[in-house]
Amino acid sequence: MLSLQNAIEVLNIPITYSFHNALYDAYYTAEIFKKIYTSSIQPKIYDPSYIKIKPARRKKQIDYDSLIQQFRKMYGRNMTEEEQQIIKLAYKMGKTHQFLK
């Protein structure tokens, strides 16, 4: 389990204060950073107002014509209008994953 105390022990930092105290936990955290610091670590300015904006996902459209064409090919015949509606509905229901066990 990763915890402040485990990190202190692994890094062989002397335990001189109790844990779960804001001041002492901050002290131990500083000691950990002193042990693991390398010159390759570059500081960055923290901007609490920064919000990463993810690009909007393009909504995917189902190509029902190709779906029905695939069934025609698999069964070697045309699908009735009722069969086409059943296929489309089954495809939509399958996308919800509601019947997975």
Short mmCIF file of N, CA, C and O in Angstrom, two decimals:
data_model
loop_
_atom_site.label_atom_id
_atom_site.label_comp_id
_atom_site.label_asym_id
_atom_site.label_seq_id
_atom_site.Cartn_x
_atom_site.Cartn_y
_atom_site.Cartn_z
N MET A 1 0.85 -1.18 0.00
CA MET A 1 0.00 0.00 0.00
C MET A 1 0.89 1.24 0.00
O MET A 1 1.84 1.33 0.76
N LEU A 2 0.58 2.18 -0.85
CA LEU A 2 1.36 3.40 -0.94
C LEU A 2 0.81 4.42 0.05
O LEU A 2 -0.35 4.77 0.04
N SER A 3 1.66 4.84 0.95
CA SER A 3 1.27 5.84 1.94
C SER A 3 2.49 6.68 2.26
O SER A 3 3.62 6.32 1.90
N LEU A 4 2.27 7.77 2.92
CA LEU A 4 3.38 8.63 3.31
C LEU A 4 4.35 7.86 4.20
O LEU A 4 5.57 7.91 3.99
N GLN A 5 3.84 7.12 5.14
CA GLN A 5 4.71 6.37 6.05
C GLN A 5 5.51 5.32 5.28
O GLN A 5 6.71 5.16 5.52
N ASN A 6 4.89 4.62 4.34
CA ASN A 6 5.62 3.63 3.54
C ASN A 6 6.73 4.29 2.73
O ASN A 6 7.83 3.75 2.63
N ALA A 7 6.42 5.44 2.14
CA ALA A 7 7.43 6.15 1.36
C ALA A 7 8.61 6.54 2.24
O ALA A 7 9.77 6.40 1.84
N ILE A 8 8.34 7.02 3.44
CA ILE A 8 9.39 7.40 4.39
C ILE A 8 10.26 6.19 4.72
O ILE A 8 11.50 6.27 4.74
N GLU A 9 9.63 5.07 4.98
CA GLU A 9 10.37 3.87 5.33
C GLU A 9 11.21 3.36 4.16
O GLU A 9 12.38 2.99 4.34
N VAL A 10 10.63 3.34 2.97
CA VAL A 10 11.35 2.86 1.78
C VAL A 10 12.56 3.73 1.49
O VAL A 10 13.62 3.24 1.08
N LEU A 11 12.42 5.03 1.70
CA LEU A 11 13.52 5.96 1.41
C LEU A 11 14.48 6.12 2.60
O LEU A 11 15.38 6.95 2.56
N ASN A 12 14.27 5.35 3.64
CA ASN A 12 15.14 5.38 4.84
C ASN A 12 15.26 6.77 5.45
O ASN A 12 16.34 7.21 5.83
N ILE A 13 14.12 7.44 5.54
CA ILE A 13 14.08 8.75 6.18
C ILE A 13 13.72 8.51 7.65
O ILE A 13 12.75 7.79 7.93
N PRO A 14 14.48 9.07 8.57
CA PRO A 14 14.19 8.84 9.99
C PRO A 14 12.79 9.32 10.38
O PRO A 14 12.36 10.40 10.00
N ILE A 15 12.08 8.49 11.13
CA ILE A 15 10.75 8.86 11.61
C ILE A 15 10.93 9.52 12.98
O ILE A 15 11.25 8.87 13.97
N THR A 16 10.74 10.83 12.99
CA THR A 16 10.92 11.58 14.23
C THR A 16 9.62 12.21 14.73
O THR A 16 9.56 12.67 15.86
N TYR A 17 8.62 12.25 13.88
CA TYR A 17 7.34 12.87 14.25
C TYR A 17 6.21 11.89 13.92
O TYR A 17 6.38 10.96 13.14
N SER A 18 5.05 12.15 14.47
CA SER A 18 3.88 11.30 14.20
C SER A 18 3.32 11.64 12.81
O SER A 18 3.58 12.71 12.27
N PHE A 19 2.53 10.72 12.28
CA PHE A 19 1.89 10.94 10.98
C PHE A 19 0.46 11.45 11.20
O PHE A 19 -0.04 11.46 12.31
N HIS A 20 -0.15 11.88 10.13
CA HIS A 20 -1.52 12.41 10.15
C HIS A 20 -1.62 13.71 10.93
O HIS A 20 -2.59 13.98 11.62
N ASN A 21 -0.58 14.49 10.80
CA ASN A 21 -0.53 15.83 11.37
C ASN A 21 -0.09 16.71 10.21
O ASN A 21 0.94 16.42 9.58
N ALA A 22 -0.82 17.76 9.90
CA ALA A 22 -0.55 18.56 8.72
C ALA A 22 0.89 19.06 8.65
O ALA A 22 1.55 18.96 7.61
N LEU A 23 1.40 19.59 9.74
CA LEU A 23 2.76 20.12 9.75
C LEU A 23 3.79 19.01 9.53
O LEU A 23 4.67 19.13 8.69
N TYR A 24 3.65 17.91 10.25
CA TYR A 24 4.63 16.83 10.14
C TYR A 24 4.52 16.11 8.79
O TYR A 24 5.53 15.71 8.21
N ASP A 25 3.31 15.96 8.30
CA ASP A 25 3.14 15.34 6.98
C ASP A 25 3.77 16.21 5.90
O ASP A 25 4.40 15.70 4.96
N ALA A 26 3.65 17.52 6.03
CA ALA A 26 4.30 18.44 5.08
C ALA A 26 5.82 18.31 5.19
O ALA A 26 6.53 18.32 4.17
N TYR A 27 6.31 18.19 6.40
CA TYR A 27 7.74 18.00 6.62
C TYR A 27 8.23 16.73 5.93
O TYR A 27 9.22 16.73 5.20
N TYR A 28 7.52 15.62 6.15
CA TYR A 28 7.91 14.35 5.53
C TYR A 28 7.83 14.43 4.00
O TYR A 28 8.68 13.89 3.30
N THR A 29 6.82 15.11 3.50
CA THR A 29 6.70 15.27 2.05
C THR A 29 7.90 16.02 1.49
O THR A 29 8.45 15.64 0.45
N ALA A 30 8.33 17.06 2.18
CA ALA A 30 9.51 17.81 1.75
C ALA A 30 10.75 16.92 1.78
O ALA A 30 11.59 16.96 0.87
N GLU A 31 10.86 16.08 2.81
CA GLU A 31 12.00 15.16 2.90
C GLU A 31 11.99 14.15 1.75
O GLU A 31 13.05 13.82 1.19
N ILE A 32 10.81 13.69 1.37
CA ILE A 32 10.70 12.76 0.24
C ILE A 32 11.17 13.45 -1.04
O ILE A 32 11.96 12.90 -1.80
N PHE A 33 10.70 14.67 -1.27
CA PHE A 33 11.11 15.39 -2.48
C PHE A 33 12.61 15.64 -2.50
O PHE A 33 13.25 15.58 -3.55
N LYS A 34 13.19 15.91 -1.35
CA LYS A 34 14.65 16.10 -1.30
C LYS A 34 15.37 14.82 -1.70
O LYS A 34 16.40 14.86 -2.36
N LYS A 35 14.82 13.67 -1.33
CA LYS A 35 15.45 12.38 -1.66
C LYS A 35 15.31 12.03 -3.14
O LYS A 35 16.21 11.45 -3.72
N ILE A 36 14.14 12.33 -3.73
CA ILE A 36 13.88 11.88 -5.10
C ILE A 36 14.20 12.94 -6.15
O ILE A 36 14.14 12.66 -7.34
N TYR A 37 14.57 14.13 -5.74
CA TYR A 37 14.81 15.21 -6.68
C TYR A 37 15.98 14.90 -7.62
O TYR A 37 17.01 14.39 -7.20
N THR A 38 15.76 15.22 -8.89
CA THR A 38 16.83 15.20 -9.88
C THR A 38 16.74 16.49 -10.67
O THR A 38 15.68 17.13 -10.73
N SER A 39 17.82 16.86 -11.32
CA SER A 39 17.81 18.11 -12.08
C SER A 39 16.91 18.05 -13.30
O SER A 39 16.59 19.07 -13.90
N SER A 40 16.48 16.85 -13.68
CA SER A 40 15.58 16.73 -14.84
C SER A 40 14.15 17.13 -14.50
O SER A 40 13.33 17.34 -15.39
N ILE A 41 13.85 17.24 -13.22
CA ILE A 41 12.51 17.68 -12.81
C ILE A 41 12.43 19.20 -13.01
O ILE A 41 13.21 19.95 -12.44
N GLN A 42 11.48 19.61 -13.84
CA GLN A 42 11.31 21.03 -14.11
C GLN A 42 10.02 21.53 -13.46
O GLN A 42 8.96 20.94 -13.66
N PRO A 43 10.11 22.61 -12.70
CA PRO A 43 8.90 23.14 -12.07
C PRO A 43 7.96 23.76 -13.10
O PRO A 43 8.39 24.26 -14.13
N LYS A 44 6.69 23.70 -12.82
CA LYS A 44 5.67 24.33 -13.65
C LYS A 44 4.81 25.21 -12.77
O LYS A 44 4.59 24.89 -11.60
N ILE A 45 4.32 26.28 -13.32
CA ILE A 45 3.45 27.17 -12.57
C ILE A 45 2.04 26.59 -12.57
O ILE A 45 1.50 26.23 -13.62
N TYR A 46 1.47 26.47 -11.41
CA TYR A 46 0.12 25.95 -11.26
C TYR A 46 -0.88 27.06 -11.48
O TYR A 46 -0.80 28.13 -10.87
N ASP A 47 -1.82 26.83 -12.38
CA ASP A 47 -2.87 27.79 -12.65
C ASP A 47 -4.20 27.15 -12.25
O ASP A 47 -4.74 26.32 -12.99
N PRO A 48 -4.74 27.50 -11.08
CA PRO A 48 -5.97 26.86 -10.62
C PRO A 48 -7.19 27.16 -11.49
O PRO A 48 -8.18 26.45 -11.43
N SER A 49 -7.11 28.19 -12.32
CA SER A 49 -8.25 28.51 -13.18
C SER A 49 -8.18 27.79 -14.53
O SER A 49 -9.11 27.87 -15.32
N TYR A 50 -7.09 27.06 -14.77
CA TYR A 50 -6.93 26.36 -16.05
C TYR A 50 -7.87 25.16 -16.11
O TYR A 50 -7.93 24.35 -15.20
N ILE A 51 -8.61 25.09 -17.18
CA ILE A 51 -9.50 23.96 -17.41
C ILE A 51 -9.18 23.41 -18.79
O ILE A 51 -9.29 24.13 -19.79
N LYS A 52 -8.74 22.17 -18.83
CA LYS A 52 -8.40 21.56 -20.10
C LYS A 52 -9.70 21.28 -20.87
O LYS A 52 -10.59 20.61 -20.37
N ILE A 53 -9.76 21.82 -22.06
CA ILE A 53 -10.95 21.65 -22.89
C ILE A 53 -10.67 20.53 -23.89
O ILE A 53 -9.75 20.61 -24.69
N LYS A 54 -11.47 19.50 -23.78
CA LYS A 54 -11.33 18.37 -24.69
C LYS A 54 -12.09 18.69 -25.98
O LYS A 54 -13.18 19.25 -25.93
N PRO A 55 -11.51 18.31 -27.12
CA PRO A 55 -12.24 18.54 -28.36
C PRO A 55 -13.53 17.73 -28.38
O PRO A 55 -13.58 16.60 -27.87
N ALA A 56 -14.55 18.32 -28.93
CA ALA A 56 -15.85 17.65 -28.97
C ALA A 56 -15.76 16.42 -29.86
O ALA A 56 -15.16 16.45 -30.94
N ARG A 57 -16.33 15.35 -29.38
CA ARG A 57 -16.35 14.12 -30.18
C ARG A 57 -17.43 14.23 -31.23
O ARG A 57 -18.54 14.67 -30.95
N ARG A 58 -17.05 13.82 -32.42
CA ARG A 58 -18.03 13.80 -33.48
C ARG A 58 -18.96 12.62 -33.27
O ARG A 58 -18.51 11.51 -33.04
N LYS A 59 -20.24 12.88 -33.31
CA LYS A 59 -21.21 11.81 -33.11
C LYS A 59 -21.15 10.88 -34.32
O LYS A 59 -21.23 11.31 -35.46
N LYS A 60 -21.01 9.60 -34.03
CA LYS A 60 -20.94 8.61 -35.10
C LYS A 60 -22.34 8.26 -35.56
O LYS A 60 -23.26 8.15 -34.76
N GLN A 61 -22.47 8.12 -36.87
CA GLN A 61 -23.75 7.75 -37.43
C GLN A 61 -23.68 6.31 -37.92
O GLN A 61 -22.67 5.89 -38.48
N ILE A 62 -24.73 5.60 -37.70
CA ILE A 62 -24.80 4.20 -38.11
C ILE A 62 -25.19 4.14 -39.58
O ILE A 62 -26.16 4.77 -40.01
N ASP A 63 -24.44 3.38 -40.35
CA ASP A 63 -24.74 3.18 -41.76
C ASP A 63 -25.67 1.99 -41.88
O ASP A 63 -25.24 0.85 -42.08
N TYR A 64 -26.98 2.26 -41.74
CA TYR A 64 -27.95 1.18 -41.75
C TYR A 64 -28.02 0.48 -43.10
O TYR A 64 -28.28 -0.73 -43.16
N ASP A 65 -27.80 1.21 -44.18
CA ASP A 65 -27.82 0.58 -45.50
C ASP A 65 -26.75 -0.51 -45.59
O ASP A 65 -27.02 -1.62 -46.08
N SER A 66 -25.55 -0.22 -45.10
CA SER A 66 -24.48 -1.22 -45.13
C SER A 66 -24.80 -2.38 -44.18
O SER A 66 -24.47 -3.54 -44.46
N LEU A 67 -25.42 -2.07 -43.05
CA LEU A 67 -25.80 -3.10 -42.09
C LEU A 67 -26.78 -4.08 -42.73
O LEU A 67 -26.58 -5.30 -42.67
N ILE A 68 -27.82 -3.56 -43.35
CA ILE A 68 -28.81 -4.41 -44.01
C ILE A 68 -28.18 -5.16 -45.18
O ILE A 68 -28.45 -6.35 -45.39
N GLN A 69 -27.31 -4.50 -45.93
CA GLN A 69 -26.61 -5.14 -47.05
C GLN A 69 -25.80 -6.33 -46.54
O GLN A 69 -25.74 -7.37 -47.20
N GLN A 70 -25.17 -6.21 -45.40
CA GLN A 70 -24.40 -7.31 -44.82
C GLN A 70 -25.31 -8.51 -44.51
O GLN A 70 -24.95 -9.65 -44.78
N PHE A 71 -26.49 -8.23 -43.97
CA PHE A 71 -27.44 -9.32 -43.70
C PHE A 71 -27.92 -9.96 -45.00
O PHE A 71 -28.07 -11.18 -45.09
N ARG A 72 -28.16 -9.13 -46.03
CA ARG A 72 -28.55 -9.68 -47.33
C ARG A 72 -27.48 -10.64 -47.84
O ARG A 72 -27.78 -11.72 -48.34
N LYS A 73 -26.23 -10.22 -47.70
CA LYS A 73 -25.11 -11.04 -48.18
C LYS A 73 -25.00 -12.32 -47.35
O LYS A 73 -24.80 -13.41 -47.91
N MET A 74 -25.15 -12.21 -46.03
CA MET A 74 -25.01 -13.37 -45.16
C MET A 74 -26.10 -14.41 -45.42
O MET A 74 -25.84 -15.62 -45.39
N TYR A 75 -27.34 -13.95 -45.65
CA TYR A 75 -28.45 -14.87 -45.84
C TYR A 75 -28.78 -15.14 -47.31
O TYR A 75 -29.64 -15.96 -47.60
N GLY A 76 -28.13 -14.44 -48.20
CA GLY A 76 -28.33 -14.67 -49.63
C GLY A 76 -29.73 -14.33 -50.12
O GLY A 76 -30.24 -14.97 -51.03
N ARG A 77 -30.34 -13.33 -49.49
CA ARG A 77 -31.68 -12.91 -49.91
C ARG A 77 -31.94 -11.49 -49.42
O ARG A 77 -31.23 -10.96 -48.57
N ASN A 78 -33.00 -10.89 -49.95
CA ASN A 78 -33.40 -9.57 -49.49
C ASN A 78 -34.12 -9.70 -48.16
O ASN A 78 -34.74 -10.72 -47.86
N MET A 79 -34.02 -8.67 -47.36
CA MET A 79 -34.69 -8.62 -46.07
C MET A 79 -36.03 -7.90 -46.25
O MET A 79 -36.10 -6.89 -46.96
N THR A 80 -37.04 -8.40 -45.58
CA THR A 80 -38.34 -7.71 -45.62
C THR A 80 -38.21 -6.41 -44.82
O THR A 80 -37.27 -6.24 -44.03
N GLU A 81 -39.17 -5.56 -44.97
CA GLU A 81 -39.16 -4.29 -44.22
C GLU A 81 -39.21 -4.57 -42.72
O GLU A 81 -38.52 -3.93 -41.93
N GLU A 82 -40.00 -5.56 -42.32
CA GLU A 82 -40.09 -5.92 -40.90
C GLU A 82 -38.74 -6.45 -40.39
O GLU A 82 -38.29 -6.08 -39.31
N GLU A 83 -38.08 -7.30 -41.18
CA GLU A 83 -36.78 -7.82 -40.78
C GLU A 83 -35.75 -6.69 -40.66
O GLU A 83 -34.93 -6.67 -39.74
N GLN A 84 -35.81 -5.74 -41.57
CA GLN A 84 -34.89 -4.60 -41.52
C GLN A 84 -35.10 -3.80 -40.24
O GLN A 84 -34.13 -3.39 -39.59
N GLN A 85 -36.35 -3.59 -39.85
CA GLN A 85 -36.63 -2.86 -38.62
C GLN A 85 -36.14 -3.63 -37.40
O GLN A 85 -35.60 -3.04 -36.45
N ILE A 86 -36.30 -4.96 -37.41
CA ILE A 86 -35.83 -5.78 -36.30
C ILE A 86 -34.30 -5.72 -36.21
O ILE A 86 -33.73 -5.59 -35.11
N ILE A 87 -33.63 -5.79 -37.35
CA ILE A 87 -32.16 -5.73 -37.38
C ILE A 87 -31.68 -4.39 -36.82
O ILE A 87 -30.77 -4.33 -35.99
N LYS A 88 -32.30 -3.30 -37.25
CA LYS A 88 -31.91 -1.96 -36.78
C LYS A 88 -32.13 -1.83 -35.28
O LYS A 88 -31.28 -1.32 -34.55
N LEU A 89 -33.27 -2.32 -34.80
CA LEU A 89 -33.57 -2.24 -33.37
C LEU A 89 -32.59 -3.08 -32.57
O LEU A 89 -32.08 -2.64 -31.53
N ALA A 90 -32.31 -4.30 -33.05
CA ALA A 90 -31.36 -5.17 -32.35
C ALA A 90 -29.98 -4.53 -32.30
O ALA A 90 -29.28 -4.61 -31.28
N TYR A 91 -29.58 -3.87 -33.38
CA TYR A 91 -28.27 -3.21 -33.39
C TYR A 91 -28.24 -2.08 -32.35
O TYR A 91 -27.29 -1.96 -31.58
N LYS A 92 -29.27 -1.27 -32.31
CA LYS A 92 -29.35 -0.18 -31.33
C LYS A 92 -29.32 -0.73 -29.90
O LYS A 92 -28.64 -0.20 -29.03
N MET A 93 -30.07 -1.80 -29.67
CA MET A 93 -30.13 -2.38 -28.32
C MET A 93 -28.77 -2.97 -27.94
O MET A 93 -28.35 -2.86 -26.79
N GLY A 94 -28.07 -3.55 -28.89
CA GLY A 94 -26.76 -4.13 -28.62
C GLY A 94 -25.74 -3.08 -28.23
O GLY A 94 -24.83 -3.32 -27.43
N LYS A 95 -25.88 -1.88 -28.78
CA LYS A 95 -24.93 -0.81 -28.48
C LYS A 95 -25.04 -0.32 -27.04
O LYS A 95 -24.11 0.27 -26.51
N THR A 96 -26.17 -0.58 -26.39
CA THR A 96 -26.34 -0.11 -25.01
C THR A 96 -25.67 -1.03 -24.00
O THR A 96 -25.56 -0.67 -22.84
N HIS A 97 -25.29 -2.23 -24.43
CA HIS A 97 -24.65 -3.24 -23.57
C HIS A 97 -25.54 -3.68 -22.41
O HIS A 97 -25.06 -4.26 -21.45
N GLN A 98 -26.83 -3.43 -22.51
CA GLN A 98 -27.72 -3.75 -21.39
C GLN A 98 -27.97 -5.23 -21.22
O GLN A 98 -28.44 -5.67 -20.18
N PHE A 99 -27.62 -6.04 -22.22
CA PHE A 99 -27.88 -7.47 -22.12
C PHE A 99 -26.61 -8.28 -21.92
O PHE A 99 -26.63 -9.49 -22.00
N LEU A 100 -25.50 -7.62 -21.65
CA LEU A 100 -24.26 -8.33 -21.40
C LEU A 100 -24.26 -8.87 -19.98
O LEU A 100 -24.70 -8.21 -19.06
N LYS A 101 -23.72 -10.06 -19.83
CA LYS A 101 -23.62 -10.66 -18.49
C LYS A 101 -22.20 -10.59 -18.02
O LYS A 101 -21.27 -10.63 -18.71
#
